[in-house]
Tab-separated table of N, CA, C and O in Angstrom:
chain	number	residue	atom	x	y	z
H	1	UNK	N	-7.318	4.499	-29.100
H	1	UNK	CA	-6.678	5.366	-30.184
H	1	UNK	C	-6.342	6.678	-29.550
H	1	UNK	O	-5.943	7.575	-30.336
H	2	UNK	N	-6.568	6.953	-28.287
H	2	UNK	CA	-6.296	8.256	-27.696
H	2	UNK	C	-4.763	8.567	-27.825
H	2	UNK	O	-4.366	9.650	-27.937
H	3	UNK	N	-3.935	7.592	-27.716
H	3	UNK	CA	-2.459	7.710	-27.805
H	3	UNK	C	-2.049	8.359	-29.151
H	3	UNK	O	-1.259	9.242	-29.238
H	4	UNK	N	-2.655	7.872	-30.236
H	4	UNK	CA	-2.250	8.429	-31.570
H	4	UNK	C	-2.871	9.751	-31.885
H	4	UNK	O	-2.385	10.418	-32.719
H	5	UNK	N	-3.949	10.132	-31.126
H	5	UNK	CA	-4.524	11.388	-31.438
H	5	UNK	C	-3.796	12.508	-30.920
H	5	UNK	O	-3.597	13.550	-31.533
H	6	UNK	N	-3.157	12.409	-29.669
H	6	UNK	CA	-2.398	13.515	-29.119
H	6	UNK	C	-0.834	13.432	-29.432
H	6	UNK	O	-0.252	14.434	-29.657
H	7	UNK	N	-0.275	12.211	-29.355
H	7	UNK	CA	1.192	12.080	-29.643
H	7	UNK	C	1.362	11.026	-30.875
H	7	UNK	O	1.676	9.947	-30.625
H	8	UNK	N	1.213	11.516	-32.018
H	8	UNK	CA	1.402	10.655	-33.196
H	8	UNK	C	2.910	10.333	-33.446
H	8	UNK	O	3.756	11.153	-33.117
H	9	UNK	N	3.180	9.165	-34.064
H	9	UNK	CA	4.421	8.844	-34.453
H	9	UNK	C	4.726	9.457	-35.699
H	9	UNK	O	3.943	9.514	-36.674
H	10	UNK	N	5.948	10.130	-35.810
H	10	UNK	CA	6.357	10.883	-37.067
H	10	UNK	C	7.702	10.443	-37.465
H	10	UNK	O	8.529	9.915	-36.699
H	11	UNK	N	8.090	10.707	-38.768
H	11	UNK	CA	9.365	10.493	-39.246
H	11	UNK	C	10.030	11.731	-39.553
H	11	UNK	O	9.399	12.693	-39.946
H	12	UNK	N	11.348	11.818	-39.178
H	12	UNK	CA	12.119	13.033	-39.330
H	12	UNK	C	13.185	12.647	-40.451
H	12	UNK	O	13.915	11.733	-40.269
H	13	UNK	N	13.095	13.322	-41.634
H	13	UNK	CA	14.023	13.032	-42.709
H	13	UNK	C	15.022	14.084	-42.882
H	13	UNK	O	14.833	15.203	-42.725
H	14	UNK	N	16.211	13.613	-43.100
H	14	UNK	CA	17.447	14.449	-43.189
H	14	UNK	C	17.332	15.435	-44.419
H	14	UNK	O	16.858	14.983	-45.498
H	15	UNK	N	17.722	16.686	-44.128
H	15	UNK	CA	17.740	17.657	-45.403
H	15	UNK	C	19.019	17.632	-46.133
H	15	UNK	O	19.136	18.317	-47.095
H	16	UNK	N	19.936	16.811	-45.693
H	16	UNK	CA	21.306	16.638	-46.331
H	16	UNK	C	21.012	15.706	-47.583
H	16	UNK	O	22.096	15.674	-48.384
H	17	UNK	N	19.962	15.131	-47.770
H	17	UNK	CA	19.782	14.298	-49.013
H	17	UNK	C	20.269	12.860	-48.906
H	17	UNK	O	20.415	12.260	-49.859
H	18	UNK	N	20.630	12.461	-47.634
H	18	UNK	CA	21.164	11.164	-47.489
H	18	UNK	C	20.094	10.056	-47.327
H	18	UNK	O	20.385	8.869	-47.522
H	19	UNK	N	18.833	10.491	-47.032
H	19	UNK	CA	17.789	9.543	-46.848
H	19	UNK	C	17.638	8.965	-45.512
H	19	UNK	O	16.841	8.073	-45.250
H	20	UNK	N	18.549	9.431	-44.636
H	20	UNK	CA	18.452	8.946	-43.202
H	20	UNK	C	17.262	9.447	-42.461
H	20	UNK	O	16.928	10.615	-42.644
H	21	UNK	N	16.581	8.684	-41.638
H	21	UNK	CA	15.379	9.111	-40.910
H	21	UNK	C	15.510	8.785	-39.455
H	21	UNK	O	16.162	7.831	-39.005
H	22	UNK	N	14.879	9.540	-38.625
H	22	UNK	CA	14.656	9.271	-37.178
H	22	UNK	C	13.138	9.099	-37.049
H	22	UNK	O	12.383	9.699	-37.831
H	23	UNK	N	12.734	8.169	-36.092
H	23	UNK	CA	11.274	7.932	-35.741
H	23	UNK	C	11.090	8.451	-34.374
H	23	UNK	O	11.781	8.075	-33.482
H	24	UNK	N	10.115	9.293	-34.177
H	24	UNK	CA	9.806	9.808	-32.889
H	24	UNK	C	8.384	10.187	-32.719
H	24	UNK	O	7.601	10.001	-33.661
H	25	UNK	N	7.927	10.683	-31.614
H	25	UNK	CA	6.551	11.218	-31.411
H	25	UNK	C	6.552	12.707	-31.173
H	25	UNK	O	7.633	13.179	-30.710
H	26	UNK	N	5.423	13.306	-31.400
H	26	UNK	CA	5.379	14.699	-31.118
H	26	UNK	C	4.040	15.060	-30.591
H	26	UNK	O	3.120	14.274	-30.685
H	27	UNK	N	3.889	16.206	-29.843
H	27	UNK	CA	2.676	16.631	-29.248
H	27	UNK	C	1.948	17.531	-30.311
H	27	UNK	O	2.510	18.509	-30.733
H	28	UNK	N	0.721	17.161	-30.616
H	28	UNK	CA	-0.008	17.963	-31.511
H	28	UNK	C	-0.465	19.271	-30.963
H	28	UNK	O	-0.691	20.279	-31.565
H	29	UNK	N	-0.605	19.298	-29.580
H	29	UNK	CA	-1.016	20.562	-28.899
H	29	UNK	C	0.155	21.586	-28.908
H	29	UNK	O	-0.088	22.738	-29.150
H	30	UNK	N	1.351	21.224	-28.654
H	30	UNK	CA	2.464	22.071	-28.657
H	30	UNK	C	2.936	22.455	-29.980
H	30	UNK	O	3.497	23.499	-30.235
H	31	UNK	N	2.961	21.522	-30.890
H	31	UNK	CA	3.528	21.662	-32.307
H	31	UNK	C	2.566	21.175	-33.394
H	31	UNK	O	2.666	20.083	-33.894
H	32	UNK	N	1.544	21.976	-33.639
H	32	UNK	CA	0.519	21.530	-34.574
H	32	UNK	C	1.019	21.449	-35.966
H	32	UNK	O	0.550	20.669	-36.804
H	33	UNK	N	2.078	22.264	-36.376
H	33	UNK	CA	2.678	22.184	-37.671
H	33	UNK	C	3.777	21.195	-37.795
H	33	UNK	O	4.047	20.411	-36.895
H	34	UNK	N	4.491	21.228	-38.916
H	34	UNK	CA	5.639	20.233	-39.057
H	34	UNK	C	6.754	20.849	-38.279
H	34	UNK	O	7.090	22.043	-38.355
H	35	UNK	N	7.504	19.916	-37.624
H	35	UNK	CA	8.598	20.372	-36.779
H	35	UNK	C	9.911	20.147	-37.536
H	35	UNK	O	10.100	19.355	-38.463
H	36	UNK	N	10.886	20.908	-37.130
H	36	UNK	CA	12.237	20.816	-37.622
H	36	UNK	C	13.216	20.727	-36.405
H	36	UNK	O	13.222	21.525	-35.460
H	37	UNK	N	14.064	19.667	-36.397
H	37	UNK	CA	15.072	19.452	-35.389
H	37	UNK	C	16.464	19.378	-35.955
H	37	UNK	O	16.627	18.817	-37.077
H	38	UNK	N	17.460	19.839	-35.223
H	38	UNK	CA	18.833	19.656	-35.697
H	38	UNK	C	19.403	18.455	-34.993
H	38	UNK	O	19.564	18.504	-33.782
H	39	UNK	N	19.759	17.473	-35.748
H	39	UNK	CA	20.173	16.216	-35.177
H	39	UNK	C	21.426	15.707	-36.001
H	39	UNK	O	21.723	16.178	-37.073
H	40	UNK	N	22.041	14.690	-35.426
H	40	UNK	CA	23.207	14.113	-36.121
H	40	UNK	C	22.804	13.161	-37.256
H	40	UNK	O	21.994	12.230	-37.060
H	41	UNK	N	23.401	13.310	-38.423
H	41	UNK	CA	23.154	12.463	-39.559
H	41	UNK	C	24.451	11.565	-39.690
H	41	UNK	O	25.487	12.061	-40.122
H	42	UNK	N	24.436	10.296	-39.372
H	42	UNK	CA	25.657	9.464	-39.398
H	42	UNK	C	26.116	9.185	-40.836
H	42	UNK	O	27.276	8.924	-41.017
H	43	UNK	N	25.200	9.281	-41.850
H	43	UNK	CA	25.706	9.079	-43.231
H	43	UNK	C	26.469	10.350	-43.655
H	43	UNK	O	27.555	10.165	-44.328
H	44	UNK	N	25.989	11.515	-43.328
H	44	UNK	CA	26.689	12.740	-43.735
H	44	UNK	C	27.850	12.969	-42.731
H	44	UNK	O	28.810	13.741	-43.086
H	45	UNK	N	27.791	12.519	-41.552
H	45	UNK	CA	28.833	12.676	-40.519
H	45	UNK	C	28.850	14.068	-39.861
H	45	UNK	O	29.833	14.501	-39.393
H	46	UNK	N	27.652	14.652	-39.773
H	46	UNK	CA	27.595	16.039	-39.223
H	46	UNK	C	26.149	16.216	-38.738
H	46	UNK	O	25.236	15.523	-39.066
H	47	UNK	N	25.937	17.247	-37.977
H	47	UNK	CA	24.631	17.716	-37.635
H	47	UNK	C	23.945	18.479	-38.720
H	47	UNK	O	24.548	19.335	-39.253
H	48	UNK	N	22.678	18.047	-39.028
H	48	UNK	CA	21.858	18.770	-40.147
H	48	UNK	C	20.447	18.918	-39.568
H	48	UNK	O	20.059	18.311	-38.572
H	49	UNK	N	19.621	19.698	-40.317
H	49	UNK	CA	18.274	19.807	-39.971
H	49	UNK	C	17.488	18.585	-40.438
H	49	UNK	O	17.687	18.052	-41.555
H	50	UNK	N	16.580	18.048	-39.616
H	50	UNK	CA	15.636	16.991	-39.917
H	50	UNK	C	14.255	17.618	-39.908
H	50	UNK	O	13.891	18.226	-38.932
H	51	UNK	N	13.498	17.348	-40.980
H	51	UNK	CA	12.050	17.890	-41.126
H	51	UNK	C	11.149	16.775	-41.011
H	51	UNK	O	11.396	15.637	-41.500
H	52	UNK	N	10.011	17.075	-40.462
H	52	UNK	CA	8.914	16.086	-40.378
H	52	UNK	C	8.340	15.865	-41.729
H	52	UNK	O	8.055	16.807	-42.500
H	53	UNK	N	8.228	14.538	-42.097
H	53	UNK	CA	7.545	14.196	-43.269
H	53	UNK	C	6.175	13.471	-42.911
H	53	UNK	O	6.065	12.889	-42.000
H	54	UNK	N	5.266	13.496	-43.825
H	54	UNK	CA	3.977	12.852	-43.650
H	54	UNK	C	3.785	11.824	-44.680
H	54	UNK	O	4.332	11.766	-45.694
């Protein structure tokens, strides 16, 4: 279980309201809070912010 303790799998949900998600891992040491990334949303057809959901 050491892998899930330091680098958990997270879902990034689009803030555009399309419901599109990305799945990735993050480092709890470097980013202990919720992360926000700007990525492409194919449903909206543009780059939007994706926020971590729990």
